[in-house]
Amino acid sequence: MGVSDYEVVMGLEVHAQLLTQSKIFCGCSTAFGGEPNAHTCPICLALPGVLPSLNRKVVEFATRIGLALGCEVRKKSIWARKNYFYPDLPKGYQISQYELPICEGGGVPITIDGRERLVPLVRIHMEEDAGKNVHGVAADGGSGVDLNRAGVPLCEI
Amino acid sequence: MSAAAEVLALSLAELSSALAARRVSSREATEAALGRIAATDGRVGAFLAITAEQALAQAAAADERAARGARLGPLDGVPLAVKDLFLTRGIPTTAGSRILEGYLPPYDGTVVERLLAAGAVLLGKLNLDEFAMGSSTENSAYKPCRNPWDLARTPGGSSGGSAAALAARQAFGTLGTDTGGSIREPAAFCGVVGLKPTYGRVSRYGVIAFASSLDQPGPLGRTVEDAALLLQTIAGHDPKDMTSSARPVDDYRAGLEGGARGLKVGVPRAWLAEGVEAGVRRRVEEALAAYERLGATLIDVELPHTKYGIAAYYLLAPAEASSNLARYDGVRYGLRRGAGGALKELYGATRQAGFGAEPKRRIMLGTYALSAGYYDAYYLRAQKVRTLLRRDFERAFECCDVIAGPVTPAVAFRLGEKVTDPLAMYLADVFTVTCNLAALPGISLPCGLHPSERVPVGLQLIGRPFDEATLLRAARALEREAGPLPTPTGLEA
């Protein structure tokens, strides 16, 4: 068989930051830059005893994306925890969506070689971003953890 | 009796009246409590941290308000203490674990904020089973707690310190948390009143999480009225806790003296069958007979799925705990070991050194129950059992107002008796876990002393969701009829 006998199929998983003022589960600023850990609070630092409070703008933005892309936008969607250990994930889990994401179906219209195509979407869900490990910044050459980005809202498309 | 001892013999409600009438000052009450703690806690072990200086400052402020006629409410100036699972700003909060040894929170949890805003005096933090996992406080990483009725026995757990401090007259009211019985069981063992509110009635923001769908903070008091006063202050919606209910809070004192006439009391006869020790059964049956004399009707009910309660609980709670305890990793706060090596060493050394045997056991159980290939068979199935249990109660509440039964199969056991047999420890939760699984409120109140062992027996009442008012009224009716328990004899004043 030759190369022309194969069909290329590409899947894309795209994470898009939602441009809200505050993080997804707390009131901290989502502004880029800033001193490490300047935009943090007990919630996004995952101190003992804290609980998430959902930012309604995040749901609004995810809904608008879904409507724009012709998805079915669910009135009920479910939050789930993705459990793993890494220093930039302060809770030891990421709050994301697994079963019943907020949007399903729809598609992204593109034009290729003058022809209009619709790239079908499987789903869109909301989740929180992790922080950032910065290597070599500690006095002994070790790594530091900057949690400014932890809790910034994302859509996974 | 000395003046201090007289003050300490008052209930929270009586102290509150005395403070309002300025017969007693908050400073006197606080000094009496601190003196009692100093004299007895070496033997009881109820306190992990004592905040004497802060308490006296709070008492002074309360007295100043009282002098101006500006008392904040019934809790103003009343010395209380809270389980060391509640975050308290600047006061060590350990969850009874070495992994949080010396941890100083930068914030107060919502329930603590509400108590402080009501003018309460905070005496300190109370001993508990590590991360609320246990039924005897023997799992505390710091020290055991002893039952003031008999120092060789446990006070129960996990809110052992919360119950023992009341029985020892070290505080006028306490807060605990209840995930599978951790307020009701120690209340029963120590002869005090303990209430687990409906899930969502009280905010969990600022309470160290054990099992997020089961945990509920709640009050313990020497009397039903005391528990009602505490609940009144802490209950209600909190925007910081999305699982807290927006339902308005009832006036729990309003109907308290309404009595039990016409009350329909459901009795699950299977709960009084084999497995319940004879002396406990006798006291519970006497309490049920008392309800009949008071004009209540007893109705037999069946709760066929409660026999699966323990199995479901000991899958769901560890599963949720395994996730909630992941944040204790040595990176941002608490104990840190193994730094300077690979990441795995940091995590491994920190958690190996920081967690005791029971958290480790439950983390492993829970992680296994959630893992790919087992999730459906264990976690999901346990959730389905939960639904069936809830339906059992819904059906029972079609014909009853409250459901009554024992809190525990036996009275307080001796320290060391069960700690090496985790399964035996788990099985004793059989009557309490159902409330948490079905998200119902439950109260434990003393119904006498065991005929031969002479330590308290508790009666449990379970209510409809958000019907704490009926539970409190029913409990008060029995309390009025039965009269108070004698003073615990395990401790000399």
Coordinates of N, CA and C in Angstrom, one line a residue, chain A residues 25 42-43 45-54 81 83-93 99 140 145 147, chain B residues 87 100 103 106-107 204-209 212 239-242 320 323-324 326-329 331-333 343 347 351:
Chain A
F25 N -13.4 29.5 40.7 CA -14.0 29.1 42.0 C -13.7 30.0 43.1
P42 N -7.2 31.6 50.1 CA -7.3 30.2 50.6 C -7.9 29.2 49.7
I43 N -8.8 29.6 48.8 CA -9.5 28.6 48.0 C -8.6 28.1 46.9
L45 N -5.4 28.3 46.8 CA -4.2 27.7 47.4 C -4.5 26.3 48.0
A46 N -5.8 26.0 48.0 CA -6.3 24.7 48.6 C -5.8 24.5 50.0
L47 N -6.1 25.5 50.8 CA -5.8 25.4 52.2 C -6.8 24.4 52.8
P48 N -6.6 23.9 54.0 CA -7.5 23.0 54.6 C -8.9 23.7 54.8
G49 N -10.0 23.0 54.5 CA -11.3 23.5 54.8 C -12.0 24.3 53.8
V50 N -11.3 24.7 52.7 CA -12.0 25.6 51.7 C -12.9 24.8 50.8
L51 N -13.8 25.6 50.2 CA -14.7 25.0 49.2 C -14.8 25.9 48.0
P52 N -15.1 25.4 46.8 CA -15.2 26.2 45.6 C -16.5 26.9 45.5
S53 N -16.5 28.1 45.0 CA -17.8 28.9 44.7 C -17.7 29.2 43.2
L54 N -18.7 28.6 42.5 CA -18.7 28.7 41.0 C -18.9 30.2 40.6
R81 N -14.0 15.4 39.8 CA -12.6 15.6 40.2 C -11.7 14.7 39.5
N83 N -8.3 13.2 39.9 CA -7.3 13.1 41.0 C -6.0 12.7 40.5
Y84 N -5.0 13.5 40.8 CA -3.6 13.2 40.6 C -2.7 14.1 41.4
F85 N -1.4 13.7 41.6 CA -0.5 14.5 42.5 C 0.5 15.2 41.6
Y86 N 0.5 16.5 41.7 CA 1.6 17.3 41.1 C 1.6 18.6 41.8
P87 N 2.8 19.2 42.0 CA 2.8 20.4 42.8 C 2.0 21.6 42.3
D88 N 1.8 21.7 41.0 CA 1.0 22.8 40.5 C -0.5 22.6 40.6
L89 N -0.9 21.5 41.1 CA -2.3 21.1 41.3 C -2.6 21.1 42.8
P90 N -2.9 22.2 43.4 CA -2.8 22.3 44.9 C -3.8 21.4 45.6
K91 N -5.0 21.1 45.1 CA -5.9 20.3 45.8 C -5.6 18.8 45.6
G92 N -4.7 18.5 44.7 CA -4.4 17.1 44.4 C -5.5 16.5 43.5
Y93 N -6.4 17.4 43.0 CA -7.4 17.1 42.0 C -7.7 18.4 41.3
E99 N -18.6 13.0 33.0 CA -20.0 12.7 32.4 C -20.7 14.0 32.3
D140 N 18.4 26.5 46.6 CA 19.2 25.3 46.3 C 19.1 24.8 44.9
V145 N 6.7 26.9 43.1 CA 5.3 26.7 42.5 C 4.6 28.0 42.5
L147 N 1.1 29.7 41.9 CA -0.3 29.3 41.8 C -1.2 30.5 41.3
Chain B
L87 N -11.3 25.5 61.2 CA -10.3 26.4 61.0 C -10.5 27.6 61.9
L100 N -0.5 18.2 60.2 CA -0.8 19.6 60.4 C -0.4 20.1 61.7
Y103 N 0.0 24.0 62.5 CA -0.5 24.7 61.4 C -1.4 25.9 61.9
P106 N -4.9 31.1 58.2 CA -5.0 32.5 58.0 C -6.5 33.0 58.0
Y107 N -7.4 32.0 58.3 CA -8.8 32.4 58.2 C -9.6 31.6 59.2
R204 N -20.1 24.1 55.6 CA -18.9 23.3 55.8 C -17.6 24.1 55.4
Y205 N -17.8 25.4 55.1 CA -16.6 26.2 54.7 C -15.8 26.5 55.9
G206 N -14.6 26.0 55.9 CA -13.7 26.2 57.1 C -13.8 25.0 58.0
V207 N -14.3 23.9 57.5 CA -14.2 22.6 58.3 C -13.4 21.7 57.4
I208 N -12.3 21.1 58.0 CA -11.5 20.3 57.2 C -12.3 19.1 56.7
A209 N -12.2 18.9 55.4 CA -13.1 17.9 54.8 C -12.6 16.5 55.0
S212 N -17.0 14.7 51.7 CA -17.8 15.9 51.3 C -19.3 15.8 51.2
P239 N -22.8 31.6 51.3 CA -22.5 31.7 49.9 C -21.1 31.0 49.6
K240 N -20.3 30.8 50.6 CA -19.0 30.2 50.4 C -19.1 28.7 50.3
D241 N -20.3 28.1 50.7 CA -20.5 26.7 50.6 C -21.7 26.4 49.7
M242 N -21.4 26.0 48.5 CA -22.4 25.8 47.5 C -23.4 24.7 47.8
E320 N -14.3 9.4 49.2 CA -14.2 10.8 49.2 C -13.0 11.3 50.0
S323 N -9.7 11.5 48.2 CA -9.5 12.7 47.4 C -9.3 14.0 48.3
N324 N -10.0 14.1 49.3 CA -9.9 15.3 50.2 C -8.6 15.4 50.9
A326 N -5.7 14.5 49.6 CA -4.6 14.6 48.7 C -3.8 15.9 48.8
R327 N -4.5 16.9 49.3 CA -3.8 18.2 49.4 C -2.7 18.3 50.5
Y328 N -2.7 17.3 51.4 CA -1.7 17.2 52.4 C -0.5 16.5 51.9
D329 N 0.4 17.3 51.2 CA 1.4 16.8 50.4 C 2.8 17.4 50.7
V331 N 3.8 20.4 50.2 CA 4.2 21.5 49.3 C 3.9 22.9 49.8
R332 N 2.7 23.1 50.3 CA 2.3 24.5 50.7 C 2.2 24.7 52.1
Y333 N 1.9 23.7 53.0 CA 1.7 23.9 54.4 C 1.8 22.6 55.1
L343 N 10.4 14.2 43.5 CA 9.0 14.6 43.9 C 8.3 13.4 44.7
Y347 N 6.5 13.5 48.5 CA 5.1 13.0 48.8 C 5.1 11.8 49.7
R351 N 3.8 12.1 53.6 CA 2.5 11.4 54.0 C 2.7 10.1 54.8

